[in-house]
Amino acid sequence: MLLNYIKIAWKVLLRHPFYTFITLFGISLTLTVLIVMTSFVDHLIGSHYPEYKRDRMLYIQRVVRQDSAQQGRNMGPVSFSFLTKYVKTLKTPERVGIASAFGFANAYVRDRRISLQTKVTDADFWQVTDFEFLEGKPFNEQNIANGDHVAVITDDIKRQYFDDPTQPVVGKNIEVDNVNYRIIGVLKGAPVTRLYTSADIYFPYTIPKSNYKDSGFGGQYIAFLLAHKEEDIPKIQAEFNDAVRRIPLPQVDNGFKVYHLEVSANNYLGSLLSTFPFLSGNDKGYFYLVLGLFMLLFMSLPAINLVNLNVSRIMERASEIGVRKAFGAPTLILMGQFIIENLFITAIGGAIALALSALVIYFINQSGWIAKADLTVNLPVFAISLLVSFVFGLLSGLVPALRMSKLTIVEALKA
């Protein structure tokens, strides 16, 4: 029966080529936009290079300090000393890495200035992330203990700084802000949208101007907590919250008397959301709700247009409906047939949209609009796309089917 419905839908599509083109154009364009949007959201918050282990990682990137009346507040990244004292000492995580939030510097090649985004890290940072080293290796505890002036650069900076980027550069020097650093490794650069790990050049945290010796709560650092397994995440959060509760307050922090301290370990999305004052790290449900409502609203307009087209298409077949009703075909069977036919048409539009999305994503990745972008149509994106296509087909097919079901045999045969 299902095969017969699909054959009928195919014959209907072939009957009016222009009408079919308009229908498939509307479906494929709508779904293309939704698939690209889904891919972009996945690019932002999914587990991708160089943070493949986000599903078992927590981030501490913000501390809020408040006065006694909780009216005045200071908010920003965390100090290195705070992370060393209260996060590095946690027992549950497999490893804790630390890196600065961001920094900027300049390098010069002849008369050309290269603007660099910099990051200072500890040795564990390289263990909790998954950077691909094209040359050399990251700096280690010994480099940090020795105070070595070493650096890890990206392949992009290698191409910009050196005359012959095909030659190895490990062991050579790079001058940044009038200081020479020995290159110890070259890695594949991360997209700028990996906010916590992306940079052009990486230094040990012991370099000058890193402010790692500041003793207050606030600073310029982020902690990356790697759990042994995903199930350990709540235990790590509980252990960290307990450590924070035991911090004696009030304390004077850079001239500000702190009575209340708010700092938490969140997953990546929660960490991003916590940067907005009106959201907390636990509000990711609202994020998905707003995103879902936006996608539903975006689908509504083309779905309404498709409903009108489907009503016209079904009413063309009123005589067929009347005859089948006269021979005793149940209304639910007829409704199911038209919904299946619509899902079949939507599936064709979805397949076209998938191909178009791949082209659009390839263009975005190659265009340089997002530096080092790596948008993909992976399994989660594909699964969400299938779900969206199904909802779209169901929404646009249900109303015409309901309208058809209300036709009496006489009305259908007269139409």
Short mmCIF file of N, CA and C in Angstrom, two decimals, residues 14-139:
data_model
loop_
_atom_site.label_atom_id
_atom_site.label_comp_id
_atom_site.label_asym_id
_atom_site.label_seq_id
_atom_site.Cartn_x
_atom_site.Cartn_y
_atom_site.Cartn_z
N LEU A 14 4.63 14.38 -11.80
CA LEU A 14 4.96 14.45 -13.22
C LEU A 14 3.85 15.11 -14.04
N ARG A 15 2.65 15.19 -13.46
CA ARG A 15 1.51 15.72 -14.21
C ARG A 15 1.67 17.22 -14.50
N HIS A 16 2.21 17.98 -13.51
CA HIS A 16 2.36 19.44 -13.67
C HIS A 16 3.80 19.82 -13.32
N PRO A 17 4.72 19.78 -14.30
CA PRO A 17 6.15 20.03 -13.99
C PRO A 17 6.40 21.38 -13.34
N PHE A 18 5.74 22.46 -13.84
CA PHE A 18 6.01 23.79 -13.27
C PHE A 18 5.52 23.86 -11.83
N TYR A 19 4.34 23.33 -11.61
CA TYR A 19 3.78 23.29 -10.26
C TYR A 19 4.71 22.48 -9.33
N THR A 20 5.22 21.39 -9.86
CA THR A 20 6.15 20.56 -9.07
C THR A 20 7.43 21.33 -8.75
N PHE A 21 7.92 22.10 -9.75
CA PHE A 21 9.13 22.90 -9.53
C PHE A 21 8.92 23.92 -8.41
N ILE A 22 7.77 24.61 -8.45
CA ILE A 22 7.49 25.62 -7.41
C ILE A 22 7.44 24.96 -6.04
N THR A 23 6.78 23.82 -5.97
CA THR A 23 6.66 23.13 -4.67
C THR A 23 8.02 22.70 -4.14
N LEU A 24 8.82 22.03 -4.99
CA LEU A 24 10.13 21.55 -4.54
C LEU A 24 11.08 22.70 -4.26
N PHE A 25 10.96 23.81 -5.00
CA PHE A 25 11.82 24.97 -4.76
C PHE A 25 11.56 25.53 -3.36
N GLY A 26 10.27 25.67 -3.01
CA GLY A 26 9.94 26.20 -1.68
C GLY A 26 10.42 25.29 -0.57
N ILE A 27 10.21 23.96 -0.76
CA ILE A 27 10.63 23.01 0.28
C ILE A 27 12.15 22.99 0.43
N SER A 28 12.86 22.87 -0.70
CA SER A 28 14.32 22.71 -0.63
C SER A 28 14.99 23.98 -0.13
N LEU A 29 14.47 25.16 -0.52
CA LEU A 29 15.07 26.42 -0.05
C LEU A 29 14.92 26.56 1.46
N THR A 30 13.72 26.28 1.96
CA THR A 30 13.48 26.37 3.40
C THR A 30 14.37 25.41 4.17
N LEU A 31 14.41 24.16 3.71
CA LEU A 31 15.20 23.16 4.44
C LEU A 31 16.70 23.43 4.31
N THR A 32 17.13 24.00 3.18
CA THR A 32 18.55 24.34 3.04
C THR A 32 18.97 25.34 4.11
N VAL A 33 18.16 26.39 4.29
CA VAL A 33 18.48 27.40 5.31
C VAL A 33 18.52 26.76 6.70
N LEU A 34 17.55 25.89 6.97
CA LEU A 34 17.51 25.25 8.30
C LEU A 34 18.70 24.32 8.52
N ILE A 35 19.09 23.59 7.48
CA ILE A 35 20.23 22.67 7.63
C ILE A 35 21.52 23.46 7.84
N VAL A 36 21.70 24.56 7.11
CA VAL A 36 22.91 25.37 7.27
C VAL A 36 22.93 25.99 8.67
N MET A 37 21.75 26.45 9.14
CA MET A 37 21.68 27.00 10.50
C MET A 37 22.03 25.94 11.53
N THR A 38 21.50 24.72 11.33
CA THR A 38 21.80 23.63 12.27
C THR A 38 23.28 23.31 12.26
N SER A 39 23.88 23.30 11.07
CA SER A 39 25.31 23.02 10.97
C SER A 39 26.13 24.10 11.69
N PHE A 40 25.67 25.36 11.58
CA PHE A 40 26.41 26.45 12.23
C PHE A 40 26.30 26.34 13.75
N VAL A 41 25.11 26.01 14.25
CA VAL A 41 24.96 25.83 15.70
C VAL A 41 25.83 24.68 16.19
N ASP A 42 25.82 23.59 15.40
CA ASP A 42 26.68 22.45 15.75
C ASP A 42 28.15 22.85 15.72
N HIS A 43 28.52 23.69 14.76
CA HIS A 43 29.90 24.18 14.67
C HIS A 43 30.28 24.97 15.93
N LEU A 44 29.30 25.73 16.46
CA LEU A 44 29.59 26.57 17.62
C LEU A 44 29.70 25.78 18.92
N ILE A 45 28.77 24.84 19.12
CA ILE A 45 28.70 24.20 20.44
C ILE A 45 29.00 22.71 20.43
N GLY A 46 29.19 22.12 19.25
CA GLY A 46 29.47 20.69 19.20
C GLY A 46 30.92 20.37 19.53
N SER A 47 31.22 19.09 19.58
CA SER A 47 32.59 18.63 19.86
C SER A 47 33.37 18.56 18.55
N HIS A 48 34.19 19.55 18.32
CA HIS A 48 34.98 19.61 17.09
C HIS A 48 36.40 20.01 17.44
N TYR A 49 37.26 19.92 16.41
CA TYR A 49 38.67 20.28 16.57
C TYR A 49 38.81 21.68 17.15
N PRO A 50 39.65 21.89 18.14
CA PRO A 50 40.49 20.91 18.86
C PRO A 50 39.90 20.48 20.20
N GLU A 51 38.54 20.55 20.29
CA GLU A 51 37.87 20.19 21.54
C GLU A 51 36.93 19.01 21.28
N TYR A 52 37.51 17.89 20.90
CA TYR A 52 36.71 16.70 20.61
C TYR A 52 36.11 16.10 21.87
N LYS A 53 36.63 16.47 23.04
CA LYS A 53 36.16 15.83 24.28
C LYS A 53 35.21 16.73 25.07
N ARG A 54 34.49 17.60 24.37
CA ARG A 54 33.59 18.52 25.07
C ARG A 54 32.51 17.81 25.87
N ASP A 55 32.17 16.58 25.46
CA ASP A 55 31.11 15.87 26.18
C ASP A 55 31.55 15.48 27.58
N ARG A 56 32.83 15.49 27.87
CA ARG A 56 33.28 15.21 29.24
C ARG A 56 34.21 16.31 29.74
N MET A 57 33.91 17.51 29.31
CA MET A 57 34.70 18.66 29.76
C MET A 57 33.81 19.69 30.44
N LEU A 58 34.38 20.39 31.41
CA LEU A 58 33.74 21.52 32.07
C LEU A 58 34.67 22.73 31.94
N TYR A 59 34.06 23.90 31.96
CA TYR A 59 34.84 25.13 31.79
C TYR A 59 34.53 26.07 32.96
N ILE A 60 35.57 26.70 33.48
CA ILE A 60 35.40 27.75 34.49
C ILE A 60 36.01 29.00 33.88
N GLN A 61 35.17 29.94 33.51
CA GLN A 61 35.68 31.09 32.76
C GLN A 61 35.21 32.42 33.31
N ARG A 62 34.42 32.42 34.39
CA ARG A 62 33.92 33.68 34.88
C ARG A 62 33.72 33.61 36.38
N VAL A 63 34.07 34.68 37.06
CA VAL A 63 33.81 34.79 38.50
C VAL A 63 33.10 36.12 38.74
N VAL A 64 32.08 36.07 39.56
CA VAL A 64 31.31 37.27 39.92
C VAL A 64 31.54 37.56 41.39
N ARG A 65 31.98 38.77 41.69
CA ARG A 65 32.20 39.19 43.07
C ARG A 65 31.20 40.28 43.42
N GLN A 66 30.50 40.11 44.57
CA GLN A 66 29.46 41.06 44.94
C GLN A 66 29.72 41.62 46.33
N ASP A 67 29.16 42.83 46.55
CA ASP A 67 29.29 43.43 47.88
C ASP A 67 28.25 42.85 48.82
N SER A 68 28.18 43.40 50.04
CA SER A 68 27.30 42.82 51.07
C SER A 68 25.83 42.91 50.68
N ALA A 69 25.44 43.99 49.97
CA ALA A 69 24.04 44.15 49.57
C ALA A 69 23.74 43.52 48.21
N GLN A 70 24.75 42.91 47.61
CA GLN A 70 24.64 42.30 46.29
C GLN A 70 24.17 43.31 45.23
N GLN A 71 24.52 44.58 45.43
CA GLN A 71 24.18 45.63 44.46
C GLN A 71 25.37 45.90 43.54
N GLY A 72 26.56 46.02 44.13
CA GLY A 72 27.76 46.23 43.33
C GLY A 72 28.41 44.89 43.00
N ARG A 73 28.96 44.79 41.79
CA ARG A 73 29.57 43.53 41.39
C ARG A 73 30.73 43.76 40.43
N ASN A 74 31.70 42.85 40.50
CA ASN A 74 32.78 42.77 39.52
C ASN A 74 32.68 41.41 38.85
N MET A 75 32.86 41.38 37.55
CA MET A 75 32.67 40.13 36.83
C MET A 75 33.73 40.01 35.73
N GLY A 76 34.28 38.82 35.53
CA GLY A 76 35.25 38.61 34.47
C GLY A 76 35.94 37.27 34.61
N PRO A 77 36.94 37.03 33.75
CA PRO A 77 37.69 35.77 33.84
C PRO A 77 38.36 35.60 35.20
N VAL A 78 38.87 34.42 35.42
CA VAL A 78 39.38 34.03 36.75
C VAL A 78 40.90 34.16 36.78
N SER A 79 41.43 34.37 37.97
CA SER A 79 42.89 34.51 38.10
C SER A 79 43.56 33.13 38.06
N PHE A 80 44.83 33.14 37.67
CA PHE A 80 45.60 31.89 37.62
C PHE A 80 45.75 31.31 39.03
N SER A 81 45.95 32.19 40.01
CA SER A 81 46.15 31.70 41.39
C SER A 81 44.88 31.04 41.92
N PHE A 82 43.70 31.60 41.61
CA PHE A 82 42.45 30.98 42.05
C PHE A 82 42.31 29.59 41.45
N LEU A 83 42.59 29.47 40.14
CA LEU A 83 42.44 28.17 39.48
C LEU A 83 43.45 27.16 40.02
N THR A 84 44.66 27.65 40.32
CA THR A 84 45.68 26.74 40.87
C THR A 84 45.29 26.24 42.26
N LYS A 85 44.71 27.16 43.05
CA LYS A 85 44.41 26.82 44.44
C LYS A 85 43.13 26.01 44.59
N TYR A 86 42.09 26.33 43.80
CA TYR A 86 40.78 25.71 44.04
C TYR A 86 40.34 24.75 42.94
N VAL A 87 41.00 24.74 41.81
CA VAL A 87 40.57 23.85 40.71
C VAL A 87 41.62 22.77 40.44
N LYS A 88 42.86 23.18 40.38
CA LYS A 88 43.93 22.18 40.16
C LYS A 88 43.97 21.14 41.26
N THR A 89 43.48 21.49 42.44
CA THR A 89 43.55 20.58 43.58
C THR A 89 42.36 19.63 43.67
N LEU A 90 41.39 19.75 42.76
CA LEU A 90 40.24 18.85 42.78
C LEU A 90 40.69 17.41 42.51
N LYS A 91 40.01 16.48 43.17
CA LYS A 91 40.42 15.07 43.07
C LYS A 91 39.74 14.33 41.92
N THR A 92 38.51 14.72 41.57
CA THR A 92 37.72 13.94 40.61
C THR A 92 38.16 14.09 39.16
N PRO A 93 38.53 15.28 38.69
CA PRO A 93 38.89 15.40 37.25
C PRO A 93 40.11 14.55 36.89
N GLU A 94 40.12 14.11 35.63
CA GLU A 94 41.30 13.39 35.13
C GLU A 94 42.47 14.35 34.99
N ARG A 95 42.17 15.56 34.51
CA ARG A 95 43.21 16.57 34.31
C ARG A 95 42.56 17.95 34.23
N VAL A 96 43.29 18.97 34.63
CA VAL A 96 42.81 20.36 34.56
C VAL A 96 43.85 21.18 33.80
N GLY A 97 43.43 21.78 32.70
CA GLY A 97 44.30 22.67 31.93
C GLY A 97 43.89 24.12 32.14
N ILE A 98 44.83 25.01 31.98
CA ILE A 98 44.56 26.44 32.16
C ILE A 98 45.11 27.19 30.95
N ALA A 99 44.33 28.17 30.49
CA ALA A 99 44.78 29.04 29.39
C ALA A 99 44.20 30.42 29.60
N SER A 100 44.86 31.42 29.05
CA SER A 100 44.34 32.78 29.16
C SER A 100 43.15 32.94 28.22
N ALA A 101 42.29 33.90 28.56
CA ALA A 101 41.10 34.11 27.73
C ALA A 101 41.50 34.58 26.33
N PHE A 102 42.27 35.63 26.24
CA PHE A 102 42.73 36.13 24.95
C PHE A 102 43.81 37.17 25.20
N GLY A 103 44.55 37.49 24.16
CA GLY A 103 45.58 38.52 24.23
C GLY A 103 45.96 38.90 22.81
N PHE A 104 46.64 40.01 22.69
CA PHE A 104 47.00 40.49 21.36
C PHE A 104 48.45 40.94 21.34
N ALA A 105 49.10 40.79 20.20
CA ALA A 105 50.49 41.21 20.05
C ALA A 105 50.75 41.44 18.56
N ASN A 106 51.94 41.91 18.28
CA ASN A 106 52.32 42.18 16.89
C ASN A 106 53.66 41.53 16.56
N ALA A 107 53.76 41.08 15.33
CA ALA A 107 55.05 40.61 14.80
C ALA A 107 55.27 41.34 13.48
N TYR A 108 56.52 41.49 13.11
CA TYR A 108 56.82 42.25 11.89
C TYR A 108 57.69 41.41 10.95
N VAL A 109 57.30 41.41 9.69
CA VAL A 109 58.10 40.77 8.65
C VAL A 109 58.44 41.86 7.65
N ARG A 110 59.73 42.22 7.64
CA ARG A 110 60.16 43.39 6.87
C ARG A 110 59.30 44.59 7.31
N ASP A 111 58.53 45.23 6.41
CA ASP A 111 57.73 46.39 6.82
C ASP A 111 56.27 46.03 7.07
N ARG A 112 55.99 44.76 7.07
CA ARG A 112 54.59 44.32 7.21
C ARG A 112 54.31 43.89 8.65
N ARG A 113 53.19 44.40 9.19
CA ARG A 113 52.81 44.04 10.55
C ARG A 113 51.82 42.87 10.53
N ILE A 114 52.04 41.89 11.38
CA ILE A 114 51.11 40.77 11.53
C ILE A 114 50.47 40.88 12.90
N SER A 115 49.17 41.07 12.93
CA SER A 115 48.44 41.11 14.21
C SER A 115 48.20 39.69 14.69
N LEU A 116 48.57 39.44 15.92
CA LEU A 116 48.48 38.09 16.46
C LEU A 116 47.49 38.03 17.62
N GLN A 117 46.70 36.98 17.63
CA GLN A 117 45.91 36.68 18.83
C GLN A 117 46.72 35.68 19.64
N THR A 118 47.01 36.02 20.88
CA THR A 118 47.92 35.21 21.70
C THR A 118 47.16 34.50 22.81
N LYS A 119 47.80 33.47 23.32
CA LYS A 119 47.23 32.74 24.45
C LYS A 119 48.39 32.17 25.26
N VAL A 120 48.32 32.30 26.58
CA VAL A 120 49.32 31.66 27.43
C VAL A 120 48.65 30.49 28.14
N THR A 121 49.34 29.39 28.26
CA THR A 121 48.74 28.18 28.80
C THR A 121 49.72 27.46 29.73
N ASP A 122 49.18 26.50 30.45
CA ASP A 122 50.06 25.59 31.18
C ASP A 122 50.28 24.33 30.33
N ALA A 123 51.04 23.39 30.84
CA ALA A 123 51.34 22.19 30.05
C ALA A 123 50.12 21.28 29.92
N ASP A 124 49.24 21.28 30.94
CA ASP A 124 48.07 20.40 30.89
C ASP A 124 47.06 20.83 29.82
N PHE A 125 47.13 22.08 29.41
CA PHE A 125 46.22 22.55 28.36
C PHE A 125 46.33 21.66 27.12
N TRP A 126 47.55 21.22 26.82
CA TRP A 126 47.76 20.41 25.62
C TRP A 126 47.27 18.98 25.80
N GLN A 127 47.02 18.59 27.05
CA GLN A 127 46.52 17.23 27.30
C GLN A 127 44.99 17.18 27.26
N VAL A 128 44.32 18.27 27.62
CA VAL A 128 42.86 18.27 27.61
C VAL A 128 42.29 18.66 26.24
N THR A 129 43.14 19.23 25.38
CA THR A 129 42.70 19.56 24.02
C THR A 129 43.31 18.54 23.04
N ASP A 130 42.90 18.65 21.78
CA ASP A 130 43.34 17.66 20.77
C ASP A 130 43.92 18.36 19.56
N PHE A 131 44.85 19.27 19.79
CA PHE A 131 45.48 19.97 18.67
C PHE A 131 46.32 18.99 17.84
N GLU A 132 46.29 19.21 16.54
CA GLU A 132 47.10 18.41 15.63
C GLU A 132 48.42 19.15 15.36
N PHE A 133 49.51 18.55 15.80
CA PHE A 133 50.82 19.18 15.60
C PHE A 133 51.40 18.75 14.26
N LEU A 134 51.67 19.73 13.41
CA LEU A 134 52.25 19.47 12.09
C LEU A 134 53.76 19.38 12.17
N GLU A 135 54.33 20.07 13.15
CA GLU A 135 55.78 20.02 13.42
C GLU A 135 55.98 20.12 14.93
N GLY A 136 57.03 19.49 15.41
CA GLY A 136 57.42 19.66 16.80
C GLY A 136 56.39 19.17 17.81
N LYS A 137 56.33 19.82 18.93
CA LYS A 137 55.47 19.39 20.03
C LYS A 137 55.16 20.60 20.92
N PRO A 138 54.22 20.43 21.85
CA PRO A 138 53.92 21.54 22.76
C PRO A 138 54.98 21.68 23.84
N PHE A 139 55.00 22.83 24.52
CA PHE A 139 55.92 22.99 25.63
C PHE A 139 55.43 22.16 26.82
#
